[in-house]
Short mmCIF file of C-alpha atoms in Angstrom, two decimals:
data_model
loop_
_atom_site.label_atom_id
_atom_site.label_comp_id
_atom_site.label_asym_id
_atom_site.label_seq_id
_atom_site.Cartn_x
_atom_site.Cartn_y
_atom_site.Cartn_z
CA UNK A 1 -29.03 -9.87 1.52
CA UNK A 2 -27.33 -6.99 2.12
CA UNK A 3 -25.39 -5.00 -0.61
CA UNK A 4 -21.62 -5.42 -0.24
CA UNK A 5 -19.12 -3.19 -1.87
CA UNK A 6 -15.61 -5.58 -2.64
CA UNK A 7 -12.39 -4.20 -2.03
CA UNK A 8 -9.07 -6.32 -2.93
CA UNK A 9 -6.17 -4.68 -1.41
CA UNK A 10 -2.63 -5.83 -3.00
CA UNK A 11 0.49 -4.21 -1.77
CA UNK A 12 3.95 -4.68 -2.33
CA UNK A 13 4.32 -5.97 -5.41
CA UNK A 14 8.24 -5.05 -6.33
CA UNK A 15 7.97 -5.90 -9.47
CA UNK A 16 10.76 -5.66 -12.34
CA UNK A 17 11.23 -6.61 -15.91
CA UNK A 18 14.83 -6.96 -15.45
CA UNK A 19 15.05 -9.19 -12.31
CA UNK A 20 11.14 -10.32 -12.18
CA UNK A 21 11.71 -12.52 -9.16
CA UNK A 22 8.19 -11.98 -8.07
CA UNK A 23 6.43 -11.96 -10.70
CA UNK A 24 4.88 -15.54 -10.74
CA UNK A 25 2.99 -14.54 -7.48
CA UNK A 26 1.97 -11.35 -9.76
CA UNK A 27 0.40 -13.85 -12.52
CA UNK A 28 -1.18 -15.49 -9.96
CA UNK A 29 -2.71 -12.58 -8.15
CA UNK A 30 -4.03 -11.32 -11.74
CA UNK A 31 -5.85 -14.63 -12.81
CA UNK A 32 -7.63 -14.65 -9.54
CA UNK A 33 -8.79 -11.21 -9.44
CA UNK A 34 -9.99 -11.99 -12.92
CA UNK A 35 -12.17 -14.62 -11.67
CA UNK A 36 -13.44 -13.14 -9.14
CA UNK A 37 -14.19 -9.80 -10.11
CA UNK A 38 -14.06 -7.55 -7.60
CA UNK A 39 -15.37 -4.18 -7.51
CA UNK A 40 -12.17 -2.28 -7.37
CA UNK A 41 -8.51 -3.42 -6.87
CA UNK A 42 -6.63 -0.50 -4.51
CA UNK A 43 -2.63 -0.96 -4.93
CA UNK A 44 -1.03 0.35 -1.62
CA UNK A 45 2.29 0.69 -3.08
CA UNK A 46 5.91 0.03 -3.70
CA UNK A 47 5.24 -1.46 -7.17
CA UNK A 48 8.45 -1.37 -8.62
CA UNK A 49 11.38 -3.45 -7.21
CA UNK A 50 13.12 -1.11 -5.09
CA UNK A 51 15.28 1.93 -6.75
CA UNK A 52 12.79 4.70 -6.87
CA UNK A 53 14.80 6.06 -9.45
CA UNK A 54 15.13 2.66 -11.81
CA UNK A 55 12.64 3.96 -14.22
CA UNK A 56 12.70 0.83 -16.24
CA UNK A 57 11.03 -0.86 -13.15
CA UNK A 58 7.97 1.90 -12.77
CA UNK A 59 7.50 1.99 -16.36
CA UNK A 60 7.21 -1.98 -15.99
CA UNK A 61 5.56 -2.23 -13.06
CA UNK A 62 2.79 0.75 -14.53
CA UNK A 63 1.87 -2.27 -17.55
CA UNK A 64 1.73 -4.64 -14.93
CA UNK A 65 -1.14 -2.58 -13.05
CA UNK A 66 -2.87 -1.81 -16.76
CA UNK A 67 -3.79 -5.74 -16.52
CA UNK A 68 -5.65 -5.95 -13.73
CA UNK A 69 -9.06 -6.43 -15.20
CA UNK A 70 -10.86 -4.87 -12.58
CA UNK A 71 -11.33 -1.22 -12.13
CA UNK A 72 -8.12 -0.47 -9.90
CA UNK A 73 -6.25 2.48 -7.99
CA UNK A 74 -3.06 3.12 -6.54
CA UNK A 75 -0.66 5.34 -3.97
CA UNK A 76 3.19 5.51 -4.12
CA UNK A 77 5.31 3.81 -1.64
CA UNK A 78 8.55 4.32 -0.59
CA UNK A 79 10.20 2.44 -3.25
CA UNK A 80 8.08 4.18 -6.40
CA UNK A 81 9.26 7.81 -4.97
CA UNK A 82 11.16 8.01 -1.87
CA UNK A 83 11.09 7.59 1.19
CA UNK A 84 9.72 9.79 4.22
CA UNK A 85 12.19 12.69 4.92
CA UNK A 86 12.41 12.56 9.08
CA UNK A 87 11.44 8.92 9.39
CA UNK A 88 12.46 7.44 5.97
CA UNK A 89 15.33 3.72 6.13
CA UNK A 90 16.49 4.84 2.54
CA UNK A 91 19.62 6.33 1.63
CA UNK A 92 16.68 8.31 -1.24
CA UNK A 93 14.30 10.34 0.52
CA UNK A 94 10.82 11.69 -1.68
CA UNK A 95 11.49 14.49 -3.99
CA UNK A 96 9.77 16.64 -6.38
CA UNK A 97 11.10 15.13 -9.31
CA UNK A 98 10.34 11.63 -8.03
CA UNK A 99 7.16 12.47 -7.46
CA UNK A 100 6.31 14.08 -10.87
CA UNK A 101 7.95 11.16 -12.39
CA UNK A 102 4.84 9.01 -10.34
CA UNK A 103 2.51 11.60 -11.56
CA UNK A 104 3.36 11.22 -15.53
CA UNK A 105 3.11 7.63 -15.47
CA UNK A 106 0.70 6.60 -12.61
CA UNK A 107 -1.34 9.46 -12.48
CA UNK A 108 -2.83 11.16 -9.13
CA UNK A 109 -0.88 9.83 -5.80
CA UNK A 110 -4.36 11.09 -3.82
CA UNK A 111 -7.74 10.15 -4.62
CA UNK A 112 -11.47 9.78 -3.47
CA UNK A 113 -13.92 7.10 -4.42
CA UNK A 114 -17.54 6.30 -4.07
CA UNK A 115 -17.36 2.76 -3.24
CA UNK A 116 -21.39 1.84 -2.62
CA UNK A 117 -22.10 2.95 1.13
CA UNK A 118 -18.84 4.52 1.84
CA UNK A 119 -16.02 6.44 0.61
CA UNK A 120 -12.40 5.22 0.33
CA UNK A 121 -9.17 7.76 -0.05
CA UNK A 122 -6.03 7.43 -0.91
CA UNK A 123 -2.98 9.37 0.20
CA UNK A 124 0.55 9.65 -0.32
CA UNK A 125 2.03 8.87 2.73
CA UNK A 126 5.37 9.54 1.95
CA UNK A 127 5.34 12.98 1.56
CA UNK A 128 3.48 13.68 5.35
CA UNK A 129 5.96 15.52 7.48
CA UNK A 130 8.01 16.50 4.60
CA UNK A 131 9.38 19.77 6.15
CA UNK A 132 7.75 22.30 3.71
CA UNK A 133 7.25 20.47 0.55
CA UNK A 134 4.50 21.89 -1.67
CA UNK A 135 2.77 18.22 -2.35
CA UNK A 136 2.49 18.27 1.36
CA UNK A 137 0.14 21.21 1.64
CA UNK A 138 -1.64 20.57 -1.59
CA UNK A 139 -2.92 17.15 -0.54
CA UNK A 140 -3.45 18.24 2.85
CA UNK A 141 -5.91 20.80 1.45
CA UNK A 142 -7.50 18.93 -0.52
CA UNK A 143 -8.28 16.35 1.96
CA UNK A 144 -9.89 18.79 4.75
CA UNK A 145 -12.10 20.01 1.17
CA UNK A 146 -13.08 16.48 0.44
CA UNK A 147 -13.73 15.31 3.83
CA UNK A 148 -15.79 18.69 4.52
CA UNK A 149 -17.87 17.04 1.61
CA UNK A 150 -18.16 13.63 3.13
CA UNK A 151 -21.72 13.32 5.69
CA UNK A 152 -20.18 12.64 9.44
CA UNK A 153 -22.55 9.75 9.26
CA UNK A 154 -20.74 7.84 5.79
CA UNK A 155 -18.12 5.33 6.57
CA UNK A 156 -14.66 6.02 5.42
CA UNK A 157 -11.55 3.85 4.22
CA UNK A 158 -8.42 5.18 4.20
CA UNK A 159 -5.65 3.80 2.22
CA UNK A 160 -1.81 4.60 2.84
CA UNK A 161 1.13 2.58 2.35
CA UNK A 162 3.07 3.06 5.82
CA UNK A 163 0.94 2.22 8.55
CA UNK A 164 0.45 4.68 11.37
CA UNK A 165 1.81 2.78 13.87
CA UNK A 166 3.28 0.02 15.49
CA UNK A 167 1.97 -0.88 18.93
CA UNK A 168 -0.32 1.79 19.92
CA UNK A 169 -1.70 5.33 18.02
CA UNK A 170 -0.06 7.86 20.82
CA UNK A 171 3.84 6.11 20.51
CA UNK A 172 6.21 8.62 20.09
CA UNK A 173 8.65 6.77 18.47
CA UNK A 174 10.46 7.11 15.22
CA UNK A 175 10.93 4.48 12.46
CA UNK A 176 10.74 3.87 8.80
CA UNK A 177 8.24 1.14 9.91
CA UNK A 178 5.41 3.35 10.41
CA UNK A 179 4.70 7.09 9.83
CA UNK A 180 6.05 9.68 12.89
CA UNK A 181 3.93 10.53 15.30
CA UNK A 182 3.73 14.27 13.68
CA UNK A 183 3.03 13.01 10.63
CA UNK A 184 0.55 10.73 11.74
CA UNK A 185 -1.39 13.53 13.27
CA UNK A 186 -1.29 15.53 10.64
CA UNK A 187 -3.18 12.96 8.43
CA UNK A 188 -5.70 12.02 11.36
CA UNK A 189 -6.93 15.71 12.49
CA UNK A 190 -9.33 16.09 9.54
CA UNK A 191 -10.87 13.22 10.41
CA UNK A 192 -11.50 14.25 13.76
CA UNK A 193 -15.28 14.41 13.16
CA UNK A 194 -15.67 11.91 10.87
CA UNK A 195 -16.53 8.05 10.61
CA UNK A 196 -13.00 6.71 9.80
CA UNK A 197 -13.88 3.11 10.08
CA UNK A 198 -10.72 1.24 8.30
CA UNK A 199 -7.09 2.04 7.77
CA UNK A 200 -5.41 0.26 5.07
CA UNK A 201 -1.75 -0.28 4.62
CA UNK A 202 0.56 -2.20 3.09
CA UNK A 203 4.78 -1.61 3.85
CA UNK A 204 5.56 -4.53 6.55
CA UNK A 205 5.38 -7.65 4.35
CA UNK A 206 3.09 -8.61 7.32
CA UNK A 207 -0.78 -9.59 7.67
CA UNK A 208 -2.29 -7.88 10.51
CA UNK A 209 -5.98 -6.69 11.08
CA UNK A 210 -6.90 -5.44 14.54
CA UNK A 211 -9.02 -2.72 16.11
CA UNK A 212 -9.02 -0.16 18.21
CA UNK A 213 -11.32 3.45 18.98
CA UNK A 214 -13.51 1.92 16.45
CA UNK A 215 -10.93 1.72 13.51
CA UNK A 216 -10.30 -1.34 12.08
CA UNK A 217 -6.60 -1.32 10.96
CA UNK A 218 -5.80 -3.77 8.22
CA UNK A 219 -1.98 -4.55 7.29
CA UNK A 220 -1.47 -6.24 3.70
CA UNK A 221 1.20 -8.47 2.93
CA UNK A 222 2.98 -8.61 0.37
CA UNK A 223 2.04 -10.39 -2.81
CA UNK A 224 5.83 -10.68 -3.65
CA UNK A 225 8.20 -11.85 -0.66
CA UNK A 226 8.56 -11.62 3.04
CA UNK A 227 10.90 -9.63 4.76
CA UNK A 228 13.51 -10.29 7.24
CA UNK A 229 15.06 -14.09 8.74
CA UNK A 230 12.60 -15.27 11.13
CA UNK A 231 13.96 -14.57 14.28
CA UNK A 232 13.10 -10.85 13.48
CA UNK A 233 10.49 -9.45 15.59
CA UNK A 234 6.78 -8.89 13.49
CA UNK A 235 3.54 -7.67 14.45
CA UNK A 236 1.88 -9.59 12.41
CA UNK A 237 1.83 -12.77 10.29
CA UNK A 238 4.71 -13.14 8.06
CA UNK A 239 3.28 -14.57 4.97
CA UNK A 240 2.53 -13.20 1.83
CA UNK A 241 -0.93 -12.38 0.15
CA UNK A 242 -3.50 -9.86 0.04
CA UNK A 243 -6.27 -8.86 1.60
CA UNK A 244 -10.10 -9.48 -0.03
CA UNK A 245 -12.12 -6.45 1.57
CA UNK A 246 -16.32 -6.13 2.20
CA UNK A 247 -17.93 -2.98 2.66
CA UNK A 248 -21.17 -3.33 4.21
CA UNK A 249 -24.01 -0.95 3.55
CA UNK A 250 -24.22 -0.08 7.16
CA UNK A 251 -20.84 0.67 8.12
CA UNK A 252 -19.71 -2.81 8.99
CA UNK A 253 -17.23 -4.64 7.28
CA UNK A 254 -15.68 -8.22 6.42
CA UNK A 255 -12.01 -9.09 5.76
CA UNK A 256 -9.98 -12.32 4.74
CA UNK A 257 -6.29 -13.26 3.63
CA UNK A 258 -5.80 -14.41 0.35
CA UNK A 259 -3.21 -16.38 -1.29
CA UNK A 260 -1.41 -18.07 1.22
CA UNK A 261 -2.12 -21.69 0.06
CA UNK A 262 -1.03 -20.38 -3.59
CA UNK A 263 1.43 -17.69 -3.76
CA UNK A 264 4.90 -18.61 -3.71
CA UNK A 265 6.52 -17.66 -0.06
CA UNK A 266 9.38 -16.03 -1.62
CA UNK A 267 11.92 -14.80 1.11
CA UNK A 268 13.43 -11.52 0.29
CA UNK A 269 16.35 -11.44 2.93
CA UNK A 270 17.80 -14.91 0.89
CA UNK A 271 18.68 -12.15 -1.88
CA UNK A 272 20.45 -9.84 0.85
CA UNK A 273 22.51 -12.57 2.74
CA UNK A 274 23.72 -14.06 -0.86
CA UNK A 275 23.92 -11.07 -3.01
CA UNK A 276 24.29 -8.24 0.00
CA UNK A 277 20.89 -6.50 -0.83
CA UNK A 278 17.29 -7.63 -1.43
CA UNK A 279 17.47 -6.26 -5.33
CA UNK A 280 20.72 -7.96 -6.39
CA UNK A 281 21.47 -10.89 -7.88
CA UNK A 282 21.36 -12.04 -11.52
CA UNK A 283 19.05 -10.70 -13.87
CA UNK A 284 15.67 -12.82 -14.48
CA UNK A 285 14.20 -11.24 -17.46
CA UNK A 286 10.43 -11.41 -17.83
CA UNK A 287 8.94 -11.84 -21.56
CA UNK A 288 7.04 -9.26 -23.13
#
């Protein structure tokens, strides 16, 4: 049988010691990626609740992530730092100082990895299209080294937490819901001659896997809530979970959702309508 590298993608975790809402579905997620054992864990962001500048939350959320018991890596979100400057929904766009705050306590917010036949990177997408800020052009040289590094032949996963778009890759439209379409190229060009076989986000609180040009594009859901009252439009299913990932030796891979039948389907937008915001409400202190 062929070798299989394992991937579990969790995503949107919004996690807070003060009002720790979500974090039964957190418990949950952590026993079963105990038992199971996958080969890494890759966090696609927003970890903390949702004020990128409540530093009680990302120091929280930052233990939370030091028991996963598998090897594990992360990127920022907009929540954890900011969001995108020309296509960002919050009233707190990325910074430098939010950014070195990710840096001290999560480390690196851009990374390669060996993972058996292929190679999976990170990236912060919320700093693409930033208008001139230095993190910009530091991870964007790095990438066109590392990728320069990378055989044409080896498979490639890229990780972000936005995804790159909505309906189709050449949409010119702008929303927080996805990255802009200049940003978006930016991060594809160096991958022009490469073997980008899966893009892997998180963001939507939606499940979604589809392909197209030979990409397979994987949305995670949430392992906290879902977003939004029903009647809102989604792409994809509205459910939460996350997303159990197999890298085949020759390029091909396997996907499945995860948690559905044992996750709690926590519904975010019952906090806004009662409480006038997702984040309010009274305080649910989780034990140390």
């Amino acid at each position: 049988m062929a070798q299989e590298f394992r991937i579990v993608q969790v995503s949107d975790l919004h996690l807070s010691g003060k009002r720790g809402r979500y974090q039964d579905n957190w418990e949950i997620t952590l026993e079963w990626i105990d038992a199971e054992k996958p080969d890494l864990v890759v966090v696609s962001g927003d970890v903390a609740l949702s004020d990128p500048d409540e530093v009680d939350d990302l120091v929280f959320a930052r233990r939370q992530l030091n028991r996963i018991s598998a090897p594990w890596r992360v990127i920022p979100g907009n929540h954890d730092i900011g969001d995108n400057v020309v296509s960002g929904g919050m009233a707190k766009s990325v910074d430098a100082e939010r950014r070195q705050r990710w840096l001290d306590l999560f480390g690196p917010d851009y990374w390669q990895q060996t993972c058996g036949a292929w190679t999976a990177i990170g990236v912060n997408a919320q700093i693409l299209n930033s208008g001139g800020f230095p993190a910009e052009e530091e991870q964007s040289a790095w990438l066109t080294r590392t990728l320069a590094e990378i055989p044409r032949e080896r498979p490639i996963a890229l990780f972000v937490h936005k995804p790159l778009f909505m309906d189709h890759p050449s949409e010119a439209g702008v929303t927080s819901d996805c990255l802009d379409p200049e940003a978006r190229h930016r991060l594809l060009r160096p991958f022009a001659d490469k073997s980008l076989k899966l893009v892997a986000c998180g963001h939507k609180h939606q499940y979604r896997s589809f392909g197209i040009n030979g990409i397979i594009h994987i949305w995670a859901p949430a392992t906290s809530a879902v977003n939004h009252p029903p009647e809102v439009k989604m792409w994809g299913l509205r459910e939460v979970g996350f997303v159990d990932i197999r890298l085949g030796e020759s390029g091909g891979l396997r996907q499945r959702l995860v948690g559905r039948d044992m996750l709690f389907r926590h519904e975010s937008y019952v906090y806004a309508k009662e409480y006038g915001s997702a984040a309010a409400g009274p305080e649910q202190p989780v034990a140390p």
